[in-house]
Short mmCIF file of C-alpha atoms in Angstrom, two decimals:
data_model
loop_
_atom_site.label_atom_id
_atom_site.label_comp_id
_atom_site.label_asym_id
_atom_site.label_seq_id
_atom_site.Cartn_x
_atom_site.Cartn_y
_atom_site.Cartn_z
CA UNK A 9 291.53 152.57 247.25
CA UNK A 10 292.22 149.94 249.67
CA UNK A 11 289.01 149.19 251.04
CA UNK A 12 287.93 145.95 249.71
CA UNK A 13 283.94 146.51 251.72
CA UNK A 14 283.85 149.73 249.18
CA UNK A 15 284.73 148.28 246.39
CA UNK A 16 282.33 145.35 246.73
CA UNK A 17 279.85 148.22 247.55
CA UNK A 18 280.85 150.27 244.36
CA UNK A 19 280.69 147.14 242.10
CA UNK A 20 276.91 146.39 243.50
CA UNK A 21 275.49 149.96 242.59
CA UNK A 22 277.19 149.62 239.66
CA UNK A 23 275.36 146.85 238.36
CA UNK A 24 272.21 148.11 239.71
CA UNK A 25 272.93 151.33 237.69
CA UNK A 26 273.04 149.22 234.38
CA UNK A 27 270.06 147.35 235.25
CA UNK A 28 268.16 150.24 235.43
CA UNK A 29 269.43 151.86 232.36
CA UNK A 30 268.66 148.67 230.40
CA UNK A 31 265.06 148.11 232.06
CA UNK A 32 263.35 150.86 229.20
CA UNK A 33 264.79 148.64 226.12
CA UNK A 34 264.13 145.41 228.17
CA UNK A 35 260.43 146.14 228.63
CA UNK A 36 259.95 147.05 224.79
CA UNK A 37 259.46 143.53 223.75
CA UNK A 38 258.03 142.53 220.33
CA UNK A 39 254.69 141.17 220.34
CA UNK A 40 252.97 139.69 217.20
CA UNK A 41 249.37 141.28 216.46
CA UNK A 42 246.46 140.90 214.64
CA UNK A 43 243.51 143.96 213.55
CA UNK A 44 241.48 144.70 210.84
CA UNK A 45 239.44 147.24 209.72
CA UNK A 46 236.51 148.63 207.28
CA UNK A 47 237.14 152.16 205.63
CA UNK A 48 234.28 153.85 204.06
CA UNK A 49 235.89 155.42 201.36
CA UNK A 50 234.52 158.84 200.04
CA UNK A 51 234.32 160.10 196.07
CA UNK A 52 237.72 161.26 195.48
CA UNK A 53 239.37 158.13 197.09
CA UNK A 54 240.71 155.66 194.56
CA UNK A 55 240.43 152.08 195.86
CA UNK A 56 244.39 151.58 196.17
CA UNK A 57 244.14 155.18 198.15
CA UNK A 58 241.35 153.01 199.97
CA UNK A 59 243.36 149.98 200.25
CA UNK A 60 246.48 151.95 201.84
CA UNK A 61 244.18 153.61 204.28
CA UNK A 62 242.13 150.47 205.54
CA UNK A 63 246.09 148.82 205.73
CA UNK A 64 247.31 152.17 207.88
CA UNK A 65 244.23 151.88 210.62
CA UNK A 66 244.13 148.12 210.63
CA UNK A 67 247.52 148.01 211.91
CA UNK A 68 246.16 151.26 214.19
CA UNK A 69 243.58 148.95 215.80
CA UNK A 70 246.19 145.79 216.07
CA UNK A 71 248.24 148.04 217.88
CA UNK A 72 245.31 149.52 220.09
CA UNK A 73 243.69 146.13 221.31
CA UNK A 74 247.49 145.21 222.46
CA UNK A 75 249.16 147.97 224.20
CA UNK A 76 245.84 150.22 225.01
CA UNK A 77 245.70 153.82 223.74
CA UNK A 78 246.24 156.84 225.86
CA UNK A 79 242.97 158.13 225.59
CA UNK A 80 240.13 155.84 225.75
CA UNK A 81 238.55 157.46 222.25
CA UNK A 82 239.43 160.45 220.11
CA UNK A 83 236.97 160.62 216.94
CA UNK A 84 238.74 163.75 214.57
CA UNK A 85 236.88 165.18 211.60
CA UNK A 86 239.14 167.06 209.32
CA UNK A 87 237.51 169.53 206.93
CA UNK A 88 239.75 170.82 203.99
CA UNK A 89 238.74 173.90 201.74
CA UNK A 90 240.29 174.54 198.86
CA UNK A 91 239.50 176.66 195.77
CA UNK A 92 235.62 175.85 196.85
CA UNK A 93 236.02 172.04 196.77
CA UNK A 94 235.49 170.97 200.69
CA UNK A 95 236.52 167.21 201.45
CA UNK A 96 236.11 165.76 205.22
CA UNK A 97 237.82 162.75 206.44
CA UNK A 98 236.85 161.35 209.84
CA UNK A 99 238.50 159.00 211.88
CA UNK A 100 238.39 157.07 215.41
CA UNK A 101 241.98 156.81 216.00
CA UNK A 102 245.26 158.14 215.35
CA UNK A 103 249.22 156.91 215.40
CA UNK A 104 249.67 159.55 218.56
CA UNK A 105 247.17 158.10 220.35
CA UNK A 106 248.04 154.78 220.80
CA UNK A 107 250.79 153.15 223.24
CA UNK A 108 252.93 151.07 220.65
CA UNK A 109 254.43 151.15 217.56
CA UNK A 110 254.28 149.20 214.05
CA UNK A 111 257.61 147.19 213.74
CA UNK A 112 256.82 145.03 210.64
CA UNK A 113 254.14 143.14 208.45
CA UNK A 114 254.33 139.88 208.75
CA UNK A 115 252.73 137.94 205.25
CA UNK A 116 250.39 139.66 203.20
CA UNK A 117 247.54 142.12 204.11
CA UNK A 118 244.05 140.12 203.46
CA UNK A 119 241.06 142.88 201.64
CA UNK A 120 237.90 142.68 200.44
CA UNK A 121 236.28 145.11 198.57
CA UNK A 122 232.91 146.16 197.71
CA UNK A 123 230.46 148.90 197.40
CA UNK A 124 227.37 149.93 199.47
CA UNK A 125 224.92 152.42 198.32
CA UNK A 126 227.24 153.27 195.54
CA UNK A 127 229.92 153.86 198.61
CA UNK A 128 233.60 152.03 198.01
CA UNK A 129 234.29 149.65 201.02
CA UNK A 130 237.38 148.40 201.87
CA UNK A 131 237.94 145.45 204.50
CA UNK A 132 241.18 144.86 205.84
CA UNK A 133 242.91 142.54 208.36
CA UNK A 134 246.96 142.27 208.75
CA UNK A 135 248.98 140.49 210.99
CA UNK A 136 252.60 141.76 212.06
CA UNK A 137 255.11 142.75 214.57
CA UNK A 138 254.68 145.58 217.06
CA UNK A 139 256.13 146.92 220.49
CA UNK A 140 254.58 148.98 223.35
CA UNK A 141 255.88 152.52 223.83
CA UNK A 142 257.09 152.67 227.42
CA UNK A 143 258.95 155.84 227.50
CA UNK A 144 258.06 159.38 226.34
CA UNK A 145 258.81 159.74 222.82
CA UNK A 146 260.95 163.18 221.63
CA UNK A 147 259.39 166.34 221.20
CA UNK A 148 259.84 166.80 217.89
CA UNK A 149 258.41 169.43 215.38
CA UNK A 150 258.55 168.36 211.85
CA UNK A 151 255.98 170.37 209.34
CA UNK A 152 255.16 170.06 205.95
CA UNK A 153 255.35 173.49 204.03
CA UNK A 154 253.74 174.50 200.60
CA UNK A 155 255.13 177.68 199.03
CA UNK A 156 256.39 179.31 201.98
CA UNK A 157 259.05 178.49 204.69
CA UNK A 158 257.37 179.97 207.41
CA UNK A 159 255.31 177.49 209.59
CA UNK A 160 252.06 179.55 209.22
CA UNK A 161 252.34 177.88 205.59
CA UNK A 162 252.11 174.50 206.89
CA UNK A 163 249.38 172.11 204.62
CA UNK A 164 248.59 168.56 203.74
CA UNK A 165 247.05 169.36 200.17
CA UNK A 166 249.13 170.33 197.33
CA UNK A 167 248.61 171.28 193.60
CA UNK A 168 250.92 170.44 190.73
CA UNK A 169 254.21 173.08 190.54
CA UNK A 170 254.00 173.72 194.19
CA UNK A 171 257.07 173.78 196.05
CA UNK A 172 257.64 171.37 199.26
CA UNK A 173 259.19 171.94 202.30
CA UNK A 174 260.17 170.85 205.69
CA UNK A 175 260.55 173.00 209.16
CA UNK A 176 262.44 170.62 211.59
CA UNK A 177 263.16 170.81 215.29
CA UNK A 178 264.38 168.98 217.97
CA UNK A 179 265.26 169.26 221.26
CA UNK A 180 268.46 167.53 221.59
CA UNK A 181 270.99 166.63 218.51
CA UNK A 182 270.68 163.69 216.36
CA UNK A 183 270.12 161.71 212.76
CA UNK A 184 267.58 162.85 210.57
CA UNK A 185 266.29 161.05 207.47
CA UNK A 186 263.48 161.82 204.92
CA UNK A 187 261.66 160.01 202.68
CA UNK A 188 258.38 159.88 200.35
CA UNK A 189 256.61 157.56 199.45
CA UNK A 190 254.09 157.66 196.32
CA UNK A 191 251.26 156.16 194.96
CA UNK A 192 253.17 153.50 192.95
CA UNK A 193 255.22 152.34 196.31
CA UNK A 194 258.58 154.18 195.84
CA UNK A 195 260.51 155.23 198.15
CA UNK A 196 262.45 158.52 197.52
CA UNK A 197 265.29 159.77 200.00
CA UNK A 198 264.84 163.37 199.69
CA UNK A 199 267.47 163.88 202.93
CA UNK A 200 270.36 163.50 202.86
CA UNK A 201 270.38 165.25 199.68
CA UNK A 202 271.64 163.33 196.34
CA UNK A 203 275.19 164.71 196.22
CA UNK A 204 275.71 164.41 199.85
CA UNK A 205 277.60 161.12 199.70
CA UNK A 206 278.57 160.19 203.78
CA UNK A 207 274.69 158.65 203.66
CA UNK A 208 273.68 160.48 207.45
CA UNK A 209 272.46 163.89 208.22
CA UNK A 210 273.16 165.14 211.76
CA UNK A 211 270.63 168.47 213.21
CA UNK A 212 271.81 170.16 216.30
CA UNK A 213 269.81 170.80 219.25
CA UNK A 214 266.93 173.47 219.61
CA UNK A 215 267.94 174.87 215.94
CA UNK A 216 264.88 175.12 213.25
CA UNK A 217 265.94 174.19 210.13
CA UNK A 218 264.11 174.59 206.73
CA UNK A 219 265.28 171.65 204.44
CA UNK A 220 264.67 171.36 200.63
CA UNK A 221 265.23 175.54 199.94
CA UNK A 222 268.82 176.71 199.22
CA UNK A 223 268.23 180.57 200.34
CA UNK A 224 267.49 178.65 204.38
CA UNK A 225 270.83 176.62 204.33
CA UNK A 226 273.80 177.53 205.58
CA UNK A 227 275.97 178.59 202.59
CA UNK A 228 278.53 175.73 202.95
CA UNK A 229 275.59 173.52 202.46
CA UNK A 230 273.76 175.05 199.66
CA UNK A 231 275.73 173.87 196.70
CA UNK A 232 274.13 170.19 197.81
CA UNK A 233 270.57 171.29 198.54
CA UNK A 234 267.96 169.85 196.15
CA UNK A 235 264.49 171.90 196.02
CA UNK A 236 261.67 169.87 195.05
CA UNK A 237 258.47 170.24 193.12
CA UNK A 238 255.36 168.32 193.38
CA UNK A 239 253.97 166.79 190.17
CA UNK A 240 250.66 164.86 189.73
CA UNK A 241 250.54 161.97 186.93
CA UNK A 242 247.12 161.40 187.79
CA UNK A 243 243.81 163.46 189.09
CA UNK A 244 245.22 163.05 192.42
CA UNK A 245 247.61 161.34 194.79
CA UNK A 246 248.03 160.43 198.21
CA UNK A 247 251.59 160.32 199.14
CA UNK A 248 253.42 159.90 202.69
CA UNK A 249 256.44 161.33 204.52
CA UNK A 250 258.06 159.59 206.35
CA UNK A 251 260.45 161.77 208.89
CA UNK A 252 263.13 159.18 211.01
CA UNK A 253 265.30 160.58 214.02
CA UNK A 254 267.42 159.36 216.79
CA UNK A 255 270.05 160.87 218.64
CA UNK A 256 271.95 157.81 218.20
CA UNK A 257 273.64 157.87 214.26
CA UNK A 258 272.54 155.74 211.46
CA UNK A 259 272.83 156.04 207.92
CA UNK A 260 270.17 156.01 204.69
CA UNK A 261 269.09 153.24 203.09
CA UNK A 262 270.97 151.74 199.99
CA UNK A 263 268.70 153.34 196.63
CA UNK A 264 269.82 154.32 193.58
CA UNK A 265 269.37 157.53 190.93
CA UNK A 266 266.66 156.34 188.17
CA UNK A 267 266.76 160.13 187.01
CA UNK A 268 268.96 163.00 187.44
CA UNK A 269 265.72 164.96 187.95
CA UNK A 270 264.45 162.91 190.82
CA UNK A 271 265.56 162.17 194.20
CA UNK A 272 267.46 158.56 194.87
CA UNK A 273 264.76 155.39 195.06
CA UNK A 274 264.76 152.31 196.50
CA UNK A 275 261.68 149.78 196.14
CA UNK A 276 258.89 150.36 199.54
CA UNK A 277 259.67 146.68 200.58
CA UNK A 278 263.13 147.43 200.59
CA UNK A 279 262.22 150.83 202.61
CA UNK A 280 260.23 149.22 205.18
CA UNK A 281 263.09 146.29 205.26
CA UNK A 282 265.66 148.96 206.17
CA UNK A 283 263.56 150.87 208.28
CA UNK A 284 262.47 148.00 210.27
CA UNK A 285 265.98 146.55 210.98
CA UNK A 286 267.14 150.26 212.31
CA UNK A 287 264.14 150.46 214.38
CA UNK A 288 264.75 146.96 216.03
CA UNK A 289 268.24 148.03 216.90
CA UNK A 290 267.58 151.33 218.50
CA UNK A 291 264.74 151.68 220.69
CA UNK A 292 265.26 155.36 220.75
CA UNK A 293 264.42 155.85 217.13
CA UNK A 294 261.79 158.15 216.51
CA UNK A 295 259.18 157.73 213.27
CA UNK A 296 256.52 160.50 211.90
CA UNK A 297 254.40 160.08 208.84
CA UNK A 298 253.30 162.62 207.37
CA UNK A 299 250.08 162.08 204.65
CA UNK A 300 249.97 164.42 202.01
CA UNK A 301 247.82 164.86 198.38
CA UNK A 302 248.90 166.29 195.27
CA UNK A 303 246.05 167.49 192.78
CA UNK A 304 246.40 168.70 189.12
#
């Protein structure tokens, strides 16, 4: 190629070409934000159940009087039944519906609590770091199972001995991570599995997988599949899952094994440390929590 007018040419659409490729990550800049929130608890809510909640929606709202939400207001009752015992939790807005994303907390969470007609009320206000969500997030399908691996036996409310597991999809091949956090602010890394010692766990593309039951692995993988089974110390607890993707690869966080019986643990501060640093150097990572409750 001899053409020195073409190559200048070539060179010019070239950079243009990078520009544009870097414009997504460019225009996901970090703000710092500011919410609070009130949380009327109801009867089976324990006030650090209340606490984490008012925490979860303050941070919602910070997010929502920043970047805007995609609706303008979405108020969602949820109504469980189980064994005749009917609890309802209703809320004004939800992690989907918002146009940003929690990075980190920055200093501690300020509450107050008290009680109004014999109601627990929790106050919260946190300040922290956040970024607006300016391109369409993966389609991914990640469901909580109890007792059956079939997504018809997807649920949120779980008794003591029930078995948990996970349906996963995605659309195009990546990193998956799992973890759960409890009541007492572990963090447990329930994938990868324990024995699996390389620290990343890659999914293909448009594949369902069922993680956590050895019969639904393939059989080279079975030998390092850990099923687990939900216990409850107290009357009940309100645990979260925490599902992390990107088609770009990363690896767990550093934990270690307090039990042979239990997944691999690392402190939640050292979780969200971890979780925050991957997030801040890959734009395309993609976060779901999942709440969940364990009875007796």
């Amino acid at each position: 190629m001899n053409n020195p007018k073409l190559k200048n040419m070539m060179k010019q659409a070239l950079v243009l070409l990078l520009l544009a490729l870097s414009l997504p990550v460019m225009a996901q800049k970090t703000k710092t934000v500011e919410g609070e929130y009130t949380y009327y608890a109801p009867e089976n809510v324990t006030p650090e159940q209340a606490k984490r909640i008012a925490l979860e929606r303050a941070k919602t709202q910070a997010i929502a009087d920043e970047f805007g939400t995609i609706v303008q207001q979405t108020n969602t009752t949820r109504i469980h039944n189980r064994d005749g015992e009917t609890t309802t939790d209703f809320f004004t807005l939800g992690d989907s519906e918002v146009k940003g994303e929690w990075l980190e907390t920055t200093g501690k969470p300020e509450y107050s609590i008290s009680y109004e007609d014999n109601t627990l009320v929790v106050y919260c206000k946190v300040k922290g770091k956040a970024r607006e969500i300016v391109s369409a997030q993966i389609d991914l399908q990640a469901r909580v199972l109890r007792n059956g691996t079939e997504d018809k036996f997807e649920d949120d409310d779980f008794k003591s001995g029930d078995n948990l597991y996970l349906s996963f999809l995605s659309p195009v091949k990546g990193y998956l991570a799992v973890y759960l956090i409890d009541e007492d602010n572990k963090a447990f890394c329930l994938l990868p599995y324990r024995s699996q010692e390389d620290g990343i766990y890659p999914v293909d593309a448009n594949r369902r997988y069922v993680f956590f039951h050895i019969k639904s692995a393939p059989v080279q993988e079975r030998p390092y599949v850990d099923e687990y089974i939900m216990t409850c110390e107290r009357s009940s607890e309100h645990n979260l899952i925490y599902i992390v993707f990107s088609p770009n690869p990363f690896a767990k966080a550093a934990d270690n094994s307090a039990s042979d019986l239990l997944p691999r643990e690392l402190s939640y501060d050292d979780f969200q440390k971890w979780l925050v640093k991957c997030r801040k150097h890959d734009t395309e990572m993609n976060l779901r929590r999942i709440p969940i409750e364990i009875k007796r």
